[in-house]
CSV table of C-alpha atoms in Angstrom, one decimal:
chain,number,residue,atom,x,y,z
A,227,MET,CA,210.8,109.3,110.7
A,228,GLY,CA,208.8,112.4,109.7
A,229,ARG,CA,207.4,115.1,112.2
A,230,THR,CA,207.6,114.4,115.7
A,231,LEU,CA,204.1,114.7,117.5
A,232,ALA,CA,205.0,116.0,120.8
A,233,ILE,CA,204.1,118.1,123.9
A,234,ARG,CA,206.5,119.6,126.4
A,235,ARG,CA,208.2,116.9,128.4
A,236,LEU,CA,207.5,117.4,132.2
A,237,PRO,CA,210.2,117.2,134.6
A,238,LEU,CA,210.3,113.7,136.0
A,239,ALA,CA,211.1,112.5,139.6
A,240,SER,CA,213.1,109.2,139.9
A,241,ALA,CA,211.3,105.8,140.4
A,242,LEU,CA,212.6,105.9,144.0
A,243,THR,CA,211.0,109.4,144.7
A,244,GLN,CA,207.8,108.4,143.2
A,245,ARG,CA,207.6,105.4,145.4
A,246,GLN,CA,208.5,107.3,148.4
A,247,LEU,CA,205.8,109.8,147.7
A,248,LEU,CA,203.2,107.1,147.1
A,249,GLU,CA,204.0,105.1,150.2
A,250,ALA,CA,204.6,108.2,152.5
A,251,PRO,CA,203.2,107.4,155.9
A,252,ALA,CA,200.6,110.2,155.7
A,253,GLN,CA,199.2,108.4,152.9
A,254,ARG,CA,195.9,106.9,154.2
A,255,PRO,CA,194.3,104.4,153.7
A,256,ARG,CA,197.0,102.0,152.4
A,257,PHE,CA,196.4,99.6,149.7
A,258,CYS,CA,197.5,96.6,151.7
A,259,GLU,CA,195.2,97.4,154.4
A,260,ARG,CA,192.2,97.6,152.0
A,261,MET,CA,193.2,94.2,150.6
A,262,ALA,CA,193.6,92.8,153.7
A,263,ASP,CA,189.9,94.0,154.8
A,264,ALA,CA,188.7,92.2,151.4
A,265,GLY,CA,190.7,88.9,152.3
A,266,LEU,CA,193.0,89.3,149.4
A,267,HIS,CA,196.3,90.2,151.1
A,268,PRO,CA,198.7,88.9,150.3
A,269,LEU,CA,197.7,88.6,146.7
A,270,HIS,CA,199.0,85.8,144.4
A,271,ALA,CA,199.2,85.1,140.7
A,272,THR,CA,196.7,82.4,139.3
A,273,GLY,CA,198.9,81.5,136.6
A,274,ILE,CA,200.8,83.3,133.5
A,275,SER,CA,198.5,83.5,130.3
A,276,VAL,CA,200.0,86.8,129.2
A,277,LEU,CA,203.6,87.8,128.9
A,278,GLN,CA,203.6,91.5,128.3
A,279,VAL,CA,206.8,92.8,126.8
A,280,ASN,CA,208.0,96.3,126.8
A,281,VAL,CA,210.3,96.7,124.2
A,282,GLY,CA,211.7,100.1,125.0
A,283,LYS,CA,210.7,103.7,125.7
A,284,PHE,CA,211.6,105.1,122.4
A,285,CYS,CA,208.4,106.8,120.8
A,286,ASN,CA,207.4,109.4,118.3
A,287,GLN,CA,205.2,110.9,120.8
A,288,THR,CA,205.3,112.5,124.4
A,289,CYS,CA,202.0,112.2,125.8
A,290,ARG,CA,201.1,113.9,128.9
A,291,HIS,CA,199.7,110.8,130.8
A,292,CYS,CA,202.3,108.4,129.8
A,293,HIS,CA,203.5,106.1,132.6
A,294,VAL,CA,206.4,105.1,130.8
A,295,ASP,CA,207.8,108.5,130.3
A,296,ALA,CA,208.3,107.4,126.6
A,297,GLY,CA,209.3,109.8,123.9
A,298,PRO,CA,211.6,110.5,120.9
A,299,GLU,CA,214.7,111.3,123.1
A,300,ARG,CA,214.5,108.0,125.0
A,301,THR,CA,217.3,105.5,124.0
A,302,GLU,CA,216.2,102.4,126.0
A,303,GLN,CA,215.4,99.6,123.7
A,304,MET,CA,215.1,95.9,124.0
A,305,SER,CA,218.0,94.0,122.5
A,306,ALA,CA,217.8,91.1,120.0
A,307,ASP,CA,219.4,88.8,122.7
A,308,THR,CA,216.7,89.7,125.0
A,309,ALA,CA,213.9,89.4,122.4
A,310,GLU,CA,215.1,85.9,121.6
A,311,ALA,CA,215.0,85.1,125.3
A,312,CYS,CA,211.3,86.1,125.4
A,313,ILE,CA,210.8,83.9,122.4
A,314,ARG,CA,212.5,80.9,124.0
A,315,VAL,CA,210.1,81.4,127.0
A,316,LEU,CA,207.1,81.2,124.8
A,317,ALA,CA,208.4,78.2,123.1
A,318,SER,CA,209.1,76.2,126.2
A,319,SER,CA,205.7,77.4,127.9
A,320,SER,CA,202.0,77.3,127.4
A,321,ILE,CA,201.6,81.1,127.7
A,322,THR,CA,199.0,81.8,125.1
A,323,THR,CA,199.1,85.9,124.5
A,324,VAL,CA,202.1,87.9,123.8
A,325,ASP,CA,201.2,91.7,124.6
A,326,ILE,CA,203.9,93.9,123.0
A,327,THR,CA,204.0,97.3,124.4
A,328,GLY,CA,206.6,100.5,124.7
A,329,GLY,CA,207.1,103.4,123.9
A,330,ALA,CA,206.0,103.0,120.3
A,331,PRO,CA,206.8,99.2,120.2
A,332,GLU,CA,206.9,98.8,116.4
A,333,LEU,CA,210.0,101.2,116.3
A,334,ASN,CA,212.1,98.5,118.1
A,335,PRO,CA,214.2,96.5,115.5
A,336,SER,CA,213.1,93.2,117.1
A,337,PHE,CA,209.5,94.0,117.0
A,338,ARG,CA,208.7,92.1,113.7
A,339,ARG,CA,210.8,89.4,114.7
A,340,LEU,CA,209.0,89.0,118.0
A,341,VAL,CA,205.5,89.0,116.0
A,342,ARG,CA,206.8,86.6,113.3
A,343,ALA,CA,208.0,84.1,116.0
A,344,ALA,CA,205.1,84.2,118.3
A,345,ARG,CA,202.5,83.7,115.6
A,346,ALA,CA,204.6,80.9,114.4
A,347,LEU,CA,204.3,79.2,117.8
A,348,GLY,CA,200.5,79.8,117.8
A,349,ARG,CA,200.3,82.7,120.1
A,350,HIS,CA,198.0,85.4,120.1
A,351,VAL,CA,199.8,88.8,119.7
A,352,ILE,CA,198.7,92.2,120.7
A,353,ASP,CA,200.4,95.3,119.5
A,354,ARG,CA,199.7,98.3,121.7
A,355,CYS,CA,199.7,101.0,118.9
A,356,ASN,CA,199.8,104.8,119.3
A,357,LEU,CA,198.2,105.0,115.6
A,358,THR,CA,200.5,107.9,114.4
A,359,VAL,CA,203.3,105.4,114.0
A,360,LEU,CA,201.4,103.8,111.1
A,361,THR,CA,201.8,107.1,109.2
A,362,LEU,CA,205.6,107.4,109.5
A,363,GLY,CA,207.5,107.2,106.3
A,364,PRO,CA,209.6,104.1,107.2
A,365,GLN,CA,206.5,102.5,108.6
A,366,GLN,CA,204.2,102.6,105.6
A,367,ASP,CA,204.0,98.8,105.4
A,368,LEU,CA,203.1,98.3,109.1
A,369,ALA,CA,199.6,98.0,108.8
A,370,GLU,CA,200.0,95.5,106.3
A,371,PHE,CA,202.4,93.5,108.5
A,372,LEU,CA,200.0,93.5,111.2
A,373,ALA,CA,196.9,92.1,109.1
A,374,THR,CA,199.1,89.5,107.6
A,375,HIS,CA,200.1,88.1,110.8
A,376,GLN,CA,196.7,88.8,112.3
A,377,VAL,CA,198.0,90.8,115.1
A,378,GLN,CA,195.2,92.4,117.5
A,379,VAL,CA,195.7,96.2,117.5
A,380,VAL,CA,194.9,98.1,121.0
A,381,ALA,CA,195.2,101.6,119.9
A,382,SER,CA,195.3,104.6,122.1
A,383,LEU,CA,192.6,107.4,121.3
A,384,PRO,CA,191.7,109.5,124.6
A,385,TYR,CA,188.7,110.9,122.8
A,386,PHE,CA,186.6,111.4,119.6
A,387,GLN,CA,187.2,115.1,119.5
A,388,PRO,CA,190.5,116.7,118.3
A,389,ASP,CA,190.8,119.3,121.3
A,390,GLN,CA,190.6,116.8,124.2
A,391,ALA,CA,192.9,114.2,122.5
A,392,ASP,CA,195.5,116.5,121.4
A,393,ALA,CA,195.6,118.2,124.8
A,394,GLN,CA,196.7,114.8,126.1
A,395,ARG,CA,198.7,113.4,123.4
A,396,GLY,CA,200.1,116.3,121.4
A,397,GLU,CA,199.1,118.9,118.9
A,398,GLY,CA,198.0,117.1,115.6
A,399,VAL,CA,197.9,113.8,117.1
A,400,PHE,CA,194.1,113.2,116.7
A,401,GLU,CA,194.3,114.1,112.8
A,402,LYS,CA,197.2,111.4,112.3
A,403,SER,CA,195.4,109.0,114.7
A,404,ILE,CA,192.4,109.0,112.4
A,405,GLU,CA,194.5,108.6,109.3
A,406,GLY,CA,196.0,105.5,111.1
A,407,LEU,CA,192.7,104.1,111.8
A,408,ARG,CA,191.5,104.4,108.3
A,409,LYS,CA,194.3,102.5,107.2
A,410,LEU,CA,193.5,99.7,109.5
A,411,ASN,CA,189.9,99.8,108.6
A,412,ALA,CA,190.6,99.6,105.0
A,413,LEU,CA,192.6,96.3,105.7
A,414,GLY,CA,189.6,94.9,107.5
A,415,TYR,CA,190.5,95.9,111.1
A,416,GLY,CA,187.3,96.7,113.1
A,417,HIS,CA,184.9,94.9,110.6
A,418,PRO,CA,182.8,92.1,111.9
A,419,GLY,CA,184.0,88.6,110.5
A,420,SER,CA,187.4,90.0,109.5
A,421,GLY,CA,189.4,88.3,112.4
A,422,LEU,CA,191.3,91.6,112.5
A,423,ALA,CA,190.6,92.9,116.0
A,424,LEU,CA,191.0,96.7,116.5
A,425,ASN,CA,190.2,97.9,120.0
A,426,LEU,CA,190.7,101.4,121.3
A,427,VAL,CA,191.8,102.8,124.6
A,428,HIS,CA,190.5,105.7,126.5
A,429,ASN,CA,192.2,107.5,129.2
A,430,PRO,CA,190.4,110.5,131.0
A,431,VAL,CA,192.0,113.9,130.1
A,432,GLY,CA,192.4,115.1,133.7
A,433,ALA,CA,192.3,114.0,137.4
A,434,PHE,CA,189.1,111.9,137.0
A,435,LEU,CA,188.0,108.3,136.7
A,436,PRO,CA,186.8,106.9,133.5
A,437,ALA,CA,183.1,106.9,132.8
A,438,PRO,CA,181.4,103.5,132.4
A,439,GLN,CA,182.9,101.6,129.5
A,440,ASP,CA,179.9,100.3,127.9
A,441,SER,CA,178.3,103.6,127.6
A,442,LEU,CA,181.5,105.5,126.4
A,443,GLU,CA,182.0,102.8,124.0
A,444,THR,CA,178.7,103.5,122.5
A,445,ARG,CA,179.4,107.2,122.1
A,446,PHE,CA,182.7,106.5,120.6
A,447,ARG,CA,181.3,104.2,118.0
A,448,ARG,CA,178.5,106.8,117.3
A,449,GLU,CA,180.7,109.7,116.9
A,450,LEU,CA,183.7,108.1,115.2
A,451,GLY,CA,181.4,106.6,112.6
A,452,GLN,CA,179.5,109.5,111.8
A,453,ARG,CA,182.4,112.1,111.8
A,454,TYR,CA,185.2,110.1,110.4
A,455,GLY,CA,183.6,106.9,109.0
A,456,VAL,CA,185.9,104.8,111.6
A,457,VAL,CA,184.8,101.4,113.1
A,458,PHE,CA,186.3,99.4,115.8
A,459,ASN,CA,185.5,96.4,117.8
A,460,ARG,CA,185.8,97.5,121.5
A,461,LEU,CA,186.8,100.4,123.6
A,462,PHE,CA,189.1,99.7,126.7
A,463,THR,CA,188.5,102.4,129.6
A,464,ILE,CA,192.0,102.7,131.6
A,465,THR,CA,192.5,104.6,134.8
A,466,ASN,CA,195.3,107.1,134.6
A,467,MET,CA,198.0,105.7,137.0
A,468,PRO,CA,199.7,108.1,139.7
A,469,ILE,CA,203.0,107.3,138.0
A,470,SER,CA,205.6,109.3,135.9
A,471,ARG,CA,204.2,112.0,133.9
A,472,PHE,CA,200.5,111.9,135.2
A,473,LEU,CA,202.0,111.9,138.8
A,474,GLU,CA,203.8,115.3,137.7
A,475,PHE,CA,200.5,116.6,136.3
A,476,LEU,CA,198.6,115.8,139.7
A,477,LEU,CA,201.6,117.6,141.7
A,478,ASP,CA,201.7,120.4,139.5
A,479,SER,CA,198.1,121.1,139.3
A,480,GLY,CA,197.3,120.4,143.0
A,481,ASN,CA,195.3,117.5,142.3
A,482,TYR,CA,197.5,114.7,143.9
A,483,GLN,CA,195.8,114.2,147.2
A,484,GLY,CA,192.4,114.5,145.7
A,485,TYR,CA,193.1,112.1,143.2
A,486,MET,CA,194.7,109.4,145.5
A,487,ASP,CA,191.5,110.0,147.9
A,488,ARG,CA,189.2,109.5,144.8
A,489,LEU,CA,191.0,106.3,143.8
A,490,ALA,CA,191.0,104.9,147.4
A,491,SER,CA,187.4,105.8,148.1
A,492,ALA,CA,186.5,103.8,144.9
A,493,PHE,CA,188.3,100.7,145.8
A,494,ASN,CA,186.1,97.9,144.6
A,495,PRO,CA,186.9,94.1,146.1
A,496,ALA,CA,185.7,92.7,143.0
A,497,ALA,CA,188.0,94.6,140.9
A,498,ALA,CA,190.9,93.7,143.2
A,499,GLN,CA,190.0,90.1,142.6
A,500,ALA,CA,190.2,90.6,138.9
A,501,VAL,CA,193.5,92.6,138.7
A,502,MET,CA,195.6,91.8,135.5
A,503,CYS,CA,198.8,91.2,137.4
A,504,ARG,CA,197.3,87.8,138.6
A,505,SER,CA,197.7,86.3,135.1
A,506,THR,CA,200.2,88.4,133.4
A,507,LEU,CA,203.9,88.7,133.7
A,508,SER,CA,205.8,92.0,132.5
A,509,VAL,CA,209.3,92.0,130.9
A,510,ALA,CA,211.2,95.1,130.7
A,511,TRP,CA,213.1,96.5,127.9
A,512,ASP,CA,216.3,95.0,129.6
A,513,GLY,CA,214.9,91.8,130.4
A,514,THR,CA,213.9,92.3,134.1
A,515,LEU,CA,210.7,90.7,135.3
A,516,HIS,CA,207.8,92.7,137.0
A,517,ASP,CA,204.3,91.8,138.2
A,518,CYS,CA,203.0,94.6,135.9
A,519,ASP,CA,203.9,97.4,133.5
A,520,PHE,CA,203.2,100.0,136.4
A,521,ASN,CA,205.7,98.1,138.7
A,522,GLN,CA,208.1,98.0,136.0
A,523,MET,CA,208.1,101.9,135.8
A,524,LEU,CA,208.6,102.4,139.6
A,525,GLU,CA,211.3,99.8,139.4
A,526,LEU,CA,209.7,97.4,141.8
A,527,PRO,CA,211.2,93.9,141.2
A,528,LEU,CA,209.3,90.6,141.8
A,529,ALA,CA,209.2,89.3,145.3
A,530,HIS,CA,212.3,88.1,147.0
A,531,GLY,CA,213.6,84.8,146.0
A,532,LEU,CA,212.0,84.8,142.5
A,533,PRO,CA,213.8,84.9,139.1
A,534,ARG,CA,214.5,88.5,138.4
A,535,HIS,CA,215.2,88.3,134.6
A,536,ILE,CA,213.6,86.7,131.5
A,537,ARG,CA,216.8,84.4,131.0
A,538,ASP,CA,216.0,82.7,134.2
A,539,PHE,CA,212.4,82.2,133.8
A,540,GLN,CA,210.7,79.3,135.6
A,541,LEU,CA,207.0,78.7,135.0
A,542,SER,CA,206.5,76.7,138.2
A,543,THR,CA,207.8,79.2,140.4
A,544,LEU,CA,206.4,82.3,138.8
A,545,GLU,CA,202.8,81.2,138.1
A,546,ARG,CA,201.7,81.2,141.7
A,547,ARG,CA,204.1,84.0,142.8
A,548,PRO,CA,203.2,86.6,145.6
A,549,ILE,CA,202.6,89.8,143.9
A,550,VAL,CA,204.2,93.1,145.0
A,551,THR,CA,201.6,95.8,145.5
A,552,GLY,CA,201.7,99.3,146.6
A,553,ASN,CA,199.5,102.4,147.0
A,554,HIS,CA,199.3,103.0,143.2
A,555,CYS,CA,197.5,100.0,142.8
A,556,PHE,CA,194.5,101.7,143.8
A,557,GLY,CA,194.2,102.6,140.3
A,558,CYS,CA,193.6,99.2,138.9
A,559,THR,CA,190.9,98.5,141.8
A,560,ALA,CA,188.9,101.7,141.7
A,561,SER,CA,185.2,101.5,140.6
A,562,ASN,CA,184.7,99.2,137.8
A,563,GLY,CA,188.5,98.2,137.9
A,564,SER,CA,191.4,99.1,135.2
A,565,SER,CA,193.6,96.8,133.2
A,566,CYS,CA,195.3,96.6,129.9
A,567,GLY,CA,191.9,95.1,128.5
A,568,GLY,CA,189.9,98.0,130.1
A,569,ALA,CA,187.2,97.5,132.9
A,570,THR,CA,187.4,94.2,134.9
A,571,VAL,CA,183.9,94.1,136.4
């Protein structure tokens, strides 16, 4: 697989401990109260247009902000049977988009089967790529595979300068990321009219909210173009969620309460109205169902009485479901909002 690009793995509290911390009685204001004030509690789904499939926690990187706690030592991987259950759901429903994530999703043995099957069904496919996976020896044909099947690539790149990017994702990651971007560009990704969408993802390096998406996209486009000859279509800004490694960072650095206060004070009812969980269903590596990838990592199941596993999928009972929320949801509703597709307002 080649050299692992990693940083020190932080000690991680259990999902239960994280939930207890986030929902502690002293934590004020509470998300449900803010939603009630906005007339949005309880929150309900408006349909399912995106099936987000997390195929596992195995990754060639160990990023400091990763809410999945993914890394080279993780063994959780979606089985072929569970992947086939996802394909059956697509075949029997009108869900238009399959969003494949991880870990490094491309390292799951069922990744290419999922892509081929979803594209054969006419579905739009998104690959959440860390870019360095494109440079691994066994994955030398990965970029060509993605292009052949017209997969949209959503690629993590915290910043356009090496020091800040490597601080979040590991020493040497930025250089390998540029190598991956150039491979994609050479195939047409990011070029107007190619039909091959390449979108970048920016997470702030530190306990801050993202800068405005449009202005940051302009800077990324200019700097990456001038410095490295790299082009892309869109930049998505995503707020770091107080979950997993980023939660540990907040606690270790003494920034936890300040960050939670910052998120809560920036609560935006318009962003709350547009949260991605209203149109997305999340599938974990073991097939369990969740309202979003963040709930998945906190081991928050769907509301009582709903199907809990992909093999029991029922569109009629899931597309208008009540959504399970918590104080971590302030991360998606702060300022201009945050989703897997970037700002929401």
